[in-house]
Coordinates of C-alpha atoms in Angstrom, one line a residue:
Chain A
X117 CA 0.0 0.0 -0.1
X118 CA 1.5 3.1 -1.1
X119 CA 1.6 6.3 0.9
X120 CA 0.2 9.7 -0.5
X121 CA 2.7 11.0 -2.9
X122 CA 2.5 14.6 -1.5
X123 CA 3.4 15.3 2.0
X124 CA 0.9 15.6 4.8
X125 CA 0.8 18.9 6.9
X126 CA 2.7 17.6 9.3
X127 CA 5.8 16.9 7.6
X128 CA 5.5 20.3 5.8
X129 CA 5.3 22.1 9.4
X130 CA 8.0 20.1 10.6
X131 CA 10.3 20.8 7.6
X132 CA 9.4 24.6 7.9
X133 CA 10.2 24.5 11.6
X134 CA 13.6 23.3 11.0
X135 CA 14.6 24.6 7.6
X136 CA 12.8 27.9 7.3
X137 CA 15.6 30.0 8.4
X138 CA 18.3 28.4 6.4
X139 CA 16.0 28.9 3.4
X140 CA 15.2 32.3 4.2
X141 CA 18.7 33.2 4.8
X142 CA 19.6 31.6 1.4
X143 CA 17.0 33.7 -0.1
X144 CA 18.5 36.8 1.9
X145 CA 21.8 36.8 0.2
X146 CA 20.4 35.9 -3.3
X147 CA 17.6 38.1 -3.2
X148 CA 17.0 41.6 -2.5
X149 CA 13.2 41.9 -3.7
X150 CA 10.6 40.8 -1.1
X151 CA 8.4 39.2 -3.6
X152 CA 11.2 37.0 -5.2
X153 CA 12.2 35.7 -1.4
X154 CA 8.5 34.8 -0.8
X155 CA 8.3 33.3 -4.2
X156 CA 11.4 31.1 -4.0
X157 CA 10.5 30.5 -0.1
X158 CA 7.2 28.8 -1.4
X159 CA 8.6 27.7 -4.5
X160 CA 11.4 25.6 -2.5
X161 CA 8.8 24.2 0.2
X162 CA 6.2 23.3 -3.0
X163 CA 8.9 21.0 -4.3
X164 CA 9.4 19.6 -0.7
X165 CA 5.6 18.9 -0.8
X166 CA 5.8 17.0 -4.0
X167 CA 9.3 15.3 -3.7
X168 CA 8.5 11.4 -3.6
X169 CA 11.8 9.9 -2.3
X170 CA 12.6 9.4 1.3
X171 CA 15.5 11.3 2.9
X172 CA 18.2 9.2 4.4
X173 CA 18.3 11.6 7.3
X174 CA 17.7 15.4 8.5
X175 CA 21.1 16.0 7.0
X176 CA 20.8 14.5 3.6
X177 CA 17.2 16.4 4.1
X178 CA 18.8 19.8 4.5
X179 CA 21.2 19.6 2.1
X180 CA 18.3 18.7 -0.7
X181 CA 16.6 21.7 0.6
X182 CA 19.7 24.2 0.2
X183 CA 20.4 23.0 -2.9
X184 CA 16.8 23.3 -4.1
X185 CA 16.9 26.7 -2.7
X186 CA 19.8 27.6 -4.2
X187 CA 18.9 26.8 -7.5
X188 CA 15.5 28.4 -7.2
X189 CA 17.4 31.5 -6.3
X190 CA 19.7 31.4 -9.6
X191 CA 16.5 30.6 -11.5
X192 CA 15.0 33.9 -10.5
X193 CA 18.1 36.1 -11.0
X194 CA 18.4 34.3 -14.4
X195 CA 15.0 35.0 -15.6
X196 CA 14.4 37.9 -18.4
X197 CA 11.9 39.7 -16.5
X198 CA 14.0 39.7 -13.0
X199 CA 16.8 41.2 -15.0
X200 CA 14.6 44.0 -17.1
X201 CA 12.0 45.2 -14.5
X202 CA 12.9 46.5 -11.6
X203 CA 10.1 46.1 -8.8
X204 CA 8.9 49.3 -6.7
X205 CA 10.1 47.4 -3.7
X206 CA 13.5 46.7 -4.4
X207 CA 14.7 48.8 -1.9
X208 CA 13.3 46.8 0.5
X209 CA 15.2 46.7 3.9
X210 CA 15.3 43.7 6.5
X211 CA 13.0 44.8 9.2
X212 CA 15.9 44.3 12.0
X213 CA 18.9 46.3 13.6
X214 CA 22.5 45.3 12.9
X215 CA 25.5 46.6 14.9
X216 CA 27.9 48.6 12.5
X217 CA 30.5 45.8 12.6
X218 CA 28.3 43.0 11.9
X219 CA 26.4 45.3 9.4
X220 CA 29.7 45.6 7.5
X221 CA 30.8 41.8 7.3
X222 CA 27.1 41.4 5.9
X223 CA 27.6 44.2 3.3
X224 CA 30.8 42.7 2.1
X225 CA 29.4 39.4 1.6
X226 CA 26.4 40.5 -0.1
X227 CA 28.8 42.5 -2.7
X228 CA 30.5 39.6 -3.2
X229 CA 29.4 37.7 -6.5
X230 CA 26.8 35.3 -6.3
X231 CA 29.0 31.8 -6.2
X232 CA 31.1 33.3 -4.1
X233 CA 28.4 34.2 -1.4
X234 CA 27.0 30.6 -1.2
X235 CA 30.3 29.0 -0.7
X236 CA 30.9 31.9 2.2
X237 CA 27.3 31.0 3.7
X238 CA 27.8 27.5 3.2
X239 CA 31.4 27.5 5.0
X240 CA 31.4 30.2 7.3
X241 CA 28.0 29.7 8.9
X242 CA 26.1 26.4 8.2
X243 CA 30.0 24.6 8.9
X244 CA 30.1 22.7 5.6
X245 CA 33.7 21.2 4.5
X246 CA 34.7 22.3 1.2
X247 CA 33.7 18.7 0.1
X248 CA 30.3 19.0 1.3
X249 CA 29.7 22.2 -0.4
X250 CA 31.2 20.6 -3.8
X251 CA 28.3 18.0 -3.3
X252 CA 25.5 20.6 -2.3
X253 CA 26.5 22.7 -5.1
X254 CA 27.3 19.5 -7.5
X255 CA 30.7 21.1 -8.3
X256 CA 34.3 20.0 -8.3
X257 CA 36.0 20.2 -5.1
X258 CA 38.9 22.3 -6.5
X259 CA 36.6 24.5 -7.3
X260 CA 34.8 24.9 -4.0
X261 CA 38.5 25.7 -2.9
X262 CA 39.2 28.5 -5.7
X263 CA 36.0 29.9 -4.9
X264 CA 36.6 30.1 -1.4
X265 CA 40.0 31.3 -1.7
X266 CA 38.9 34.2 -3.8
X267 CA 36.0 35.2 -2.0
X268 CA 38.0 35.4 1.1
X269 CA 40.5 38.0 -0.8
X270 CA 37.4 39.8 -2.0
X271 CA 36.2 40.0 1.5
X272 CA 39.7 41.4 2.7
X273 CA 39.5 44.1 0.2
X274 CA 36.1 44.9 1.1
X275 CA 36.7 44.9 4.9
X276 CA 40.2 46.5 4.2
X277 CA 42.1 44.6 7.0
X278 CA 43.6 40.9 8.0
X279 CA 40.8 39.4 9.5
X280 CA 39.9 37.3 6.7
X281 CA 42.3 34.1 6.6
X282 CA 41.6 30.4 6.1
Chain B
X70 CA 38.7 34.0 11.2
X71 CA 36.5 33.2 14.3
X72 CA 35.7 36.9 14.2
X73 CA 34.6 37.1 11.0
X74 CA 32.2 33.8 11.6
X75 CA 31.1 35.0 14.7
X76 CA 30.0 38.6 13.1
X77 CA 28.7 36.6 10.3
X78 CA 26.9 34.2 12.5
X79 CA 25.5 36.9 14.7
X80 CA 24.3 39.1 11.4
X81 CA 22.5 36.0 9.7
X82 CA 21.0 34.5 13.1
X83 CA 19.0 37.9 12.7
X84 CA 17.7 36.8 9.4
X85 CA 14.8 34.6 9.9
X86 CA 11.5 33.5 8.4
X87 CA 9.0 35.4 9.7
X88 CA 5.6 33.7 11.1
X89 CA 4.0 35.1 8.1
X90 CA 6.0 33.5 5.9
X91 CA 5.6 30.4 7.3
X92 CA 1.9 30.7 7.4
X93 CA 1.6 31.8 4.0
X94 CA 3.4 29.0 2.9
X95 CA 1.7 26.5 4.6
X96 CA -1.5 28.0 3.5
X97 CA -0.5 28.3 -0.1
X98 CA 1.1 24.5 -0.3
X99 CA -1.8 23.1 1.5
X100 CA -4.5 25.0 -0.9
X101 CA -2.3 23.7 -3.6
X102 CA -2.7 20.1 -2.5
X103 CA -6.2 20.4 -2.1
X104 CA -6.2 21.3 -6.0
X105 CA -3.7 18.5 -7.0
X106 CA -4.7 15.7 -5.2
X107 CA -2.8 12.6 -6.0
X108 CA -3.1 9.7 -3.7
X109 CA -1.6 6.2 -3.9
X110 CA -3.6 4.9 -6.4
X111 CA -1.1 6.4 -8.5
X112 CA 1.3 4.6 -6.9
X113 CA 1.7 1.0 -8.1
X114 CA 4.0 -1.4 -5.7
X115 CA 6.4 -3.6 -8.1
X116 CA 4.6 -6.5 -7.0
X117 CA 1.2 -5.2 -8.1
X118 CA 2.9 -4.1 -11.6
X119 CA 4.1 -7.5 -11.9
X120 CA 1.0 -9.3 -11.2
X121 CA -0.7 -6.8 -13.6
X122 CA 1.7 -7.9 -16.0
X123 CA 1.4 -11.7 -15.8
X124 CA -2.7 -11.0 -15.9
X125 CA -2.1 -9.2 -19.0
X126 CA 0.0 -11.9 -20.5
X127 CA -2.2 -14.5 -19.4
X128 CA -5.2 -12.5 -21.2
X129 CA -3.7 -12.1 -24.0
X130 CA -2.2 -15.9 -24.3
X131 CA -6.4 -16.5 -23.8
X132 CA -7.2 -14.4 -26.0
X133 CA -4.8 -15.5 -28.4
X134 CA -5.7 -19.1 -28.0
X135 CA -9.5 -18.7 -28.1
X136 CA -8.7 -16.7 -31.4
X137 CA -6.7 -19.2 -33.0
X138 CA -9.2 -22.3 -31.9
X139 CA -12.0 -20.3 -33.4
X140 CA -10.4 -19.4 -36.6
X141 CA -9.0 -22.7 -37.1
X142 CA -12.0 -24.9 -36.2
X143 CA -13.9 -26.1 -39.5
X144 CA -17.7 -25.6 -39.6
X145 CA -18.1 -25.9 -43.0
X146 CA -17.0 -28.2 -45.9
X147 CA -17.2 -27.0 -49.9
X148 CA -16.1 -30.2 -52.0
X149 CA -16.1 -29.6 -56.0
X150 CA -16.2 -32.2 -58.5
X151 CA -15.3 -31.0 -62.2
X152 CA -12.8 -33.6 -62.9
X153 CA -10.4 -32.1 -60.6
X154 CA -12.0 -33.0 -57.1
X155 CA -11.1 -30.3 -54.4
X156 CA -12.3 -30.3 -50.9
X157 CA -12.3 -26.5 -49.3
X158 CA -12.4 -26.8 -45.3
X159 CA -14.0 -23.5 -44.1
X160 CA -13.8 -22.1 -40.5
X161 CA -16.7 -19.9 -38.9
X162 CA -15.3 -16.8 -40.7
X163 CA -15.6 -18.4 -44.1
X164 CA -12.3 -18.5 -44.5
X165 CA -10.5 -21.8 -46.2
X166 CA -8.4 -23.1 -43.3
X167 CA -7.3 -26.0 -45.3
X168 CA -7.3 -27.4 -49.2
X169 CA -7.4 -31.0 -49.9
X170 CA -7.3 -32.6 -53.3
X171 CA -8.8 -36.0 -54.2
X172 CA -7.1 -36.7 -57.4
X173 CA -4.3 -36.0 -59.5
X174 CA -5.5 -33.0 -61.3
X175 CA -7.0 -31.4 -58.4
X176 CA -3.7 -31.8 -56.7
X177 CA -2.3 -29.9 -59.6
X178 CA -4.7 -27.2 -59.3
X179 CA -4.5 -26.9 -55.5
X180 CA -0.6 -26.6 -56.0
X181 CA -1.2 -24.1 -58.8
X182 CA -3.3 -21.8 -56.6
X183 CA -3.0 -20.9 -53.2
X184 CA -6.6 -20.5 -51.4
X185 CA -5.7 -20.7 -48.0
X186 CA -7.2 -17.8 -46.1
X187 CA -9.6 -16.7 -48.6
X188 CA -13.1 -16.1 -48.5
X189 CA -14.6 -19.5 -49.4
X190 CA -16.6 -18.1 -52.8
X191 CA -13.6 -16.3 -53.7
X192 CA -11.5 -19.7 -53.4
X193 CA -14.2 -21.8 -55.7
X194 CA -14.1 -18.8 -58.0
X195 CA -10.2 -18.8 -58.3
X196 CA -10.0 -22.8 -58.4
X197 CA -13.0 -22.9 -61.2
X198 CA -10.7 -20.1 -63.3
X199 CA -7.6 -22.3 -63.0
X200 CA -9.5 -25.5 -63.6
X201 CA -10.8 -23.5 -66.9
X202 CA -7.9 -22.6 -68.0
X203 CA -5.9 -25.6 -67.5
X204 CA -8.6 -27.5 -69.6
X205 CA -9.4 -30.0 -66.6
X206 CA -12.8 -29.1 -66.8
X207 CA -15.5 -31.8 -67.2
X208 CA -18.2 -31.1 -69.9
X209 CA -20.9 -32.6 -68.2
X210 CA -20.9 -30.9 -65.1
X211 CA -19.4 -29.3 -62.2
X212 CA -20.9 -30.5 -58.8
X213 CA -20.3 -28.6 -55.7
X214 CA -21.5 -29.8 -52.0
X215 CA -22.0 -28.0 -49.2
X216 CA -21.9 -29.5 -45.7
X217 CA -22.3 -27.0 -42.5
X218 CA -23.3 -26.5 -39.3
X219 CA -26.7 -24.3 -39.4
X220 CA -29.1 -24.0 -42.1
X221 CA -29.0 -20.5 -42.5
X222 CA -25.1 -20.5 -43.5
X223 CA -25.9 -23.2 -45.8
X224 CA -28.3 -21.6 -47.7
X225 CA -26.0 -18.6 -48.0
X226 CA -23.2 -20.5 -49.0
X227 CA -25.2 -22.3 -51.5
X228 CA -26.2 -19.4 -53.3
X229 CA -23.0 -17.7 -53.0
X230 CA -20.9 -20.9 -54.4
X231 CA -23.7 -21.2 -57.3
X232 CA -23.3 -17.1 -58.1
X233 CA -19.3 -17.6 -58.4
X234 CA -19.6 -20.7 -60.4
X235 CA -22.0 -19.6 -62.4
X236 CA -20.2 -16.2 -63.6
X237 CA -16.7 -18.0 -63.9
X238 CA -18.4 -20.7 -66.3
X239 CA -20.1 -17.8 -68.3
X240 CA -17.1 -15.7 -68.5
X241 CA -15.4 -18.5 -70.1
X242 CA -18.1 -19.1 -72.0
X243 CA -18.6 -22.7 -70.7
X244 CA -21.7 -24.6 -71.0
X245 CA -21.4 -27.0 -68.5
X246 CA -23.8 -27.8 -66.3
X247 CA -23.6 -26.6 -62.4
X248 CA -25.2 -28.6 -59.4
X249 CA -25.0 -27.1 -56.0
X250 CA -26.0 -28.9 -52.9
X251 CA -25.7 -29.6 -49.6
X252 CA -25.1 -32.9 -48.0
X253 CA -25.3 -33.9 -44.6
X254 CA -22.5 -34.6 -42.1
X255 CA -22.7 -38.2 -42.3
X256 CA -22.3 -38.7 -46.2
X257 CA -19.4 -35.8 -46.1
X258 CA -17.6 -37.7 -43.5
X259 CA -18.0 -41.2 -45.4
X260 CA -17.0 -39.5 -48.8
X261 CA -14.2 -38.1 -46.8
X262 CA -13.1 -41.4 -45.3
X263 CA -12.8 -43.1 -49.2
X264 CA -10.9 -39.9 -50.1
X265 CA -13.3 -38.8 -52.5
X266 CA -16.1 -35.9 -52.8
X267 CA -19.6 -36.2 -51.5
X268 CA -21.1 -35.7 -54.5
X269 CA -18.9 -38.6 -56.4
X270 CA -19.9 -40.9 -53.3
X271 CA -23.4 -40.3 -53.4
X272 CA -23.3 -41.1 -57.4
X273 CA -21.1 -44.2 -56.4
X274 CA -23.9 -45.3 -53.8
X275 CA -26.6 -44.8 -56.3
X276 CA -24.9 -47.0 -59.0
X277 CA -24.4 -49.4 -55.7
X278 CA -27.8 -49.7 -55.4
X279 CA -28.6 -51.3 -58.6
X280 CA -25.3 -53.3 -58.9
X281 CA -24.3 -54.0 -55.2
X282 CA -21.4 -56.1 -56.0
X283 CA -19.0 -52.9 -56.7
X284 CA -17.1 -51.1 -54.3
X285 CA -16.1 -47.8 -54.1
X286 CA -12.4 -48.0 -55.5
X287 CA -13.9 -49.7 -58.7
X288 CA -15.5 -46.3 -59.5
X289 CA -13.6 -43.3 -57.8
X290 CA -11.4 -42.9 -61.0
X291 CA -14.7 -42.4 -63.3
X292 CA -16.5 -39.1 -63.7
X293 CA -19.4 -38.7 -61.8
X294 CA -21.4 -38.6 -65.0
X295 CA -20.6 -41.8 -66.1
X296 CA -21.4 -43.5 -62.7
X297 CA -24.7 -41.3 -62.7
X298 CA -25.5 -42.5 -66.5
X299 CA -24.1 -46.2 -65.4
X300 CA -26.9 -46.4 -62.6
X301 CA -29.5 -45.0 -64.6
X302 CA -29.0 -47.5 -67.2
X303 CA -28.7 -50.3 -65.2
X304 CA -31.7 -49.1 -63.2
X305 CA -33.8 -48.9 -66.2
X306 CA -32.4 -52.0 -67.8
X307 CA -33.8 -53.8 -64.7
X308 CA -37.1 -52.2 -65.1
X309 CA -37.2 -53.2 -68.6
X310 CA -36.0 -56.3 -68.4
X311 CA -38.5 -59.2 -68.0
X312 CA -35.3 -61.7 -67.4
X313 CA -34.5 -60.7 -64.3
X314 CA -30.8 -62.5 -64.1
X315 CA -29.5 -61.1 -67.0
X316 CA -28.6 -57.5 -66.4
X317 CA -29.9 -56.9 -62.7
X318 CA -29.7 -57.6 -59.3
X319 CA -32.6 -59.5 -58.7
X320 CA -33.3 -57.6 -55.5
X321 CA -33.6 -54.6 -56.8
X322 CA -36.0 -55.7 -59.4
X323 CA -38.4 -58.1 -57.7
X324 CA -39.9 -56.0 -55.0
X325 CA -39.1 -52.3 -56.7
X326 CA -39.0 -49.8 -54.5
X327 CA -39.1 -51.0 -51.2
X328 CA -36.1 -53.5 -51.9
X329 CA -34.3 -50.6 -53.2
X330 CA -34.4 -48.9 -50.2
X331 CA -33.7 -51.4 -48.4
X332 CA -30.3 -51.8 -50.3
X333 CA -29.7 -48.0 -50.3
X334 CA -30.0 -48.2 -46.2
X335 CA -27.6 -51.2 -46.0
X336 CA -25.0 -49.3 -48.7
X337 CA -24.7 -46.5 -46.3
X338 CA -25.0 -47.6 -43.1
X339 CA -24.6 -51.4 -42.5
X340 CA -22.3 -52.7 -45.5
X341 CA -19.6 -50.2 -45.1
X342 CA -16.9 -52.9 -45.2
X343 CA -18.5 -54.5 -48.1
X344 CA -18.1 -51.3 -49.8
X345 CA -14.6 -51.2 -49.4
X346 CA -13.6 -54.8 -50.6
X347 CA -11.2 -54.1 -53.8
X348 CA -11.3 -57.6 -55.0
X349 CA -14.8 -57.4 -55.6
X350 CA -14.3 -55.0 -58.6
X351 CA -16.4 -55.6 -61.7
X352 CA -15.4 -55.2 -65.2
X353 CA -15.5 -51.5 -65.4
X354 CA -12.6 -51.4 -63.2
X355 CA -10.6 -53.5 -64.7
X356 CA -11.3 -51.4 -68.1
X357 CA -10.6 -48.5 -66.1
X358 CA -7.2 -49.5 -65.0
X359 CA -6.1 -51.1 -68.5
X360 CA -7.5 -48.9 -70.8
X361 CA -9.5 -45.6 -70.5
X362 CA -10.8 -45.8 -74.2
X363 CA -12.8 -48.6 -73.5
X364 CA -14.8 -46.7 -70.9
X365 CA -15.9 -44.5 -73.5
X366 CA -16.6 -47.2 -76.1
X367 CA -18.4 -48.8 -73.0
X368 CA -20.4 -45.8 -71.8
X369 CA -20.9 -44.6 -75.3
X370 CA -22.5 -48.0 -76.3
X371 CA -24.4 -48.3 -73.3
X372 CA -25.6 -45.1 -73.8
X373 CA -26.9 -45.5 -77.4
X374 CA -28.5 -48.7 -76.5
X375 CA -30.7 -47.1 -73.6
X376 CA -31.5 -44.2 -75.9
X377 CA -32.8 -46.5 -78.8
X378 CA -34.9 -48.5 -76.3
X379 CA -36.9 -44.9 -75.4
X380 CA -37.6 -46.1 -72.1
X381 CA -36.0 -43.4 -70.5
X382 CA -38.6 -41.6 -68.4
X383 CA -40.0 -44.3 -66.7
X384 CA -36.3 -45.6 -65.5
X385 CA -35.5 -42.5 -64.4
X386 CA -38.6 -41.8 -62.7
X387 CA -38.7 -44.5 -60.6
X388 CA -35.1 -44.7 -59.7
X389 CA -35.2 -40.7 -58.5
X390 CA -38.3 -41.3 -56.5
X391 CA -36.7 -44.8 -54.8
X392 CA -33.7 -42.7 -54.2
X393 CA -35.2 -39.9 -52.6
X394 CA -37.7 -41.9 -50.7
X395 CA -35.0 -44.2 -49.2
X396 CA -33.1 -41.5 -48.2
X397 CA -35.7 -39.4 -46.6
X398 CA -37.1 -42.4 -44.3
X399 CA -33.8 -43.9 -43.2
X400 CA -31.7 -40.0 -42.6
X401 CA -34.8 -38.1 -41.9
X402 CA -32.4 -35.1 -42.6
X403 CA -30.3 -35.5 -46.4
X404 CA -33.0 -36.0 -48.9
X405 CA -35.0 -33.4 -47.3
X406 CA -32.0 -31.3 -48.6
X407 CA -31.1 -33.4 -51.6
X408 CA -34.7 -32.3 -53.0
X409 CA -34.3 -28.9 -52.6
X410 CA -30.7 -29.4 -53.7
X411 CA -32.2 -30.2 -57.1
X412 CA -33.9 -26.9 -57.0
X413 CA -30.6 -25.3 -56.5
X414 CA -29.0 -27.0 -59.4
X415 CA -27.9 -24.8 -61.8
X416 CA -28.5 -26.1 -65.3
X417 CA -26.1 -24.7 -67.2
X418 CA -26.3 -26.8 -70.5
X419 CA -30.2 -28.0 -69.4
X420 CA -31.4 -26.8 -73.0
X421 CA -29.0 -29.1 -74.6
X422 CA -31.4 -32.0 -74.6
X423 CA -34.3 -29.7 -75.2
X424 CA -35.7 -31.2 -71.9
X425 CA -35.2 -28.6 -69.5
X426 CA -38.4 -27.3 -69.3
X427 CA -39.9 -30.8 -68.8
X428 CA -37.9 -31.9 -65.8
X429 CA -40.0 -32.1 -62.6
X430 CA -37.3 -31.3 -60.5
X431 CA -36.6 -34.5 -59.1
X432 CA -33.0 -36.0 -59.2
X433 CA -34.1 -38.5 -62.0
X434 CA -36.6 -36.5 -63.9
X435 CA -34.7 -33.2 -64.0
X436 CA -30.9 -33.9 -64.6
X437 CA -31.3 -37.4 -66.1
X438 CA -34.3 -36.3 -68.6
X439 CA -31.4 -33.7 -69.9
X440 CA -29.3 -36.5 -70.5
X441 CA -31.2 -39.1 -71.9
X442 CA -33.2 -37.3 -74.5
X443 CA -30.0 -35.7 -75.6
X444 CA -28.1 -36.6 -78.7
X445 CA -25.5 -39.0 -79.1
X446 CA -23.1 -36.3 -80.5
X447 CA -23.1 -34.7 -77.0
X448 CA -22.6 -37.9 -75.1
X449 CA -19.6 -39.0 -77.4
X450 CA -18.1 -35.5 -77.0
X451 CA -18.4 -35.9 -73.3
X452 CA -16.7 -39.1 -73.5
X453 CA -13.8 -37.3 -75.5
X454 CA -13.5 -34.5 -73.4
X455 CA -13.2 -37.0 -70.2
X456 CA -10.3 -38.3 -71.8
X457 CA -8.9 -34.5 -72.4
X458 CA -9.7 -34.0 -68.7
X459 CA -7.6 -36.8 -67.5
X460 CA -4.6 -36.1 -69.7

């Protein structure tokens, strides 16, 4: 007897409880438009709702969601409409206060090219190793190392100090 | 590094999914789910798939088996005798599933024309065409018999076959008489057991009634026309002769119709062994095996003599009636058919002897009348054509 193809409400609530913030952060580092953020956020959980296979464990589940979220953000950024139309809420600001130092770091990250943002976030915030990042993003391990290296150098330039090292 | 890590961490920790965003997402997903309900009905476990495949396979084999059985089960038999003797075995869909040749000419025709899986009427048409082209066609007549499992089908088949043969003969401007009639299964089976067509079997049986000493083997090489003529002549001789021992079987002549019936019944049902005794062959068989010219001489001579006697009508009439009567009573089916058969016989050359309009529709009266009142020239040409056909 097969189960329902779509996940039930409890599963969705559990996933939202565990991974909503992670997905929201990925959206944050890629997107500036509030509508896009909401679209991508809902789209990621819709894919989760429709995903038929079961996950080996929570780590697998999280990695899958990160990958889906990253790809969804990329798709939005690539879209013709997004590139050619400026939404009126472009200047949307996150409704939270940051101390100056933290704000500088965050701005430096957001200034990085998209691919570097990903690796910085996954490496420094989520604590994934370069090997794991390579698997999540479906890139070569060396590519991830290169990106990390370049991202650090750029961060160093932006922050004007020695604080960014391996 | 740690500083960056902690700064980044503390900054990004403040980025959180709001409750609104979560609630909106849950609402959106539940609404989506409601609209696009997909349940486990679409999820087919492997075992179920396997069972489904097996069931389909079994169904396919079953349907295939039943179709094969239905297609390759014979329900009708069409036998034609036009010198070449050929039998068509027909399925319930009217398709020829097998073809059987009963003599040498028949084998040649069957080898020439592939009629398997054709409609029976098309097959008959092609065979007749081929027989005519090969110049195997007897000028006496073509006899086609049908034996099938339902009266309605039988009627349709008789009509169809008669139509195609008449058309084929007309197309080749052949003035050959056509007989199309049905036979009961019993007769068909017995004929096929002897490797002859039912029409020929009936003709030999007819002769057997007046000449009990003959066997089927003695006459299976002769044309039906000759066998019938001989039977008719013998019956007439018996009737006309005061000296019962000279030509006839005393049994036949003594008691008239009733004795005749007994003999006929005996031949069909009882004395099967007797029919198959080859040692009992009469003179015609020897003639046949030695020299076919003699047959024609014999035939011709006999015919002329009878004709000059001028007693045809009586002899034919009595014989025909006996024949029909006996069959009717003993089988209960066949001659009921056979009477109507003669209604369905097409006399292609019926007017040759000028007696067509006088024929009463009975076996003896109708067909033989044409023969006996015909002229010698006609008969002689039949003899010659016989030989030509047997070439």
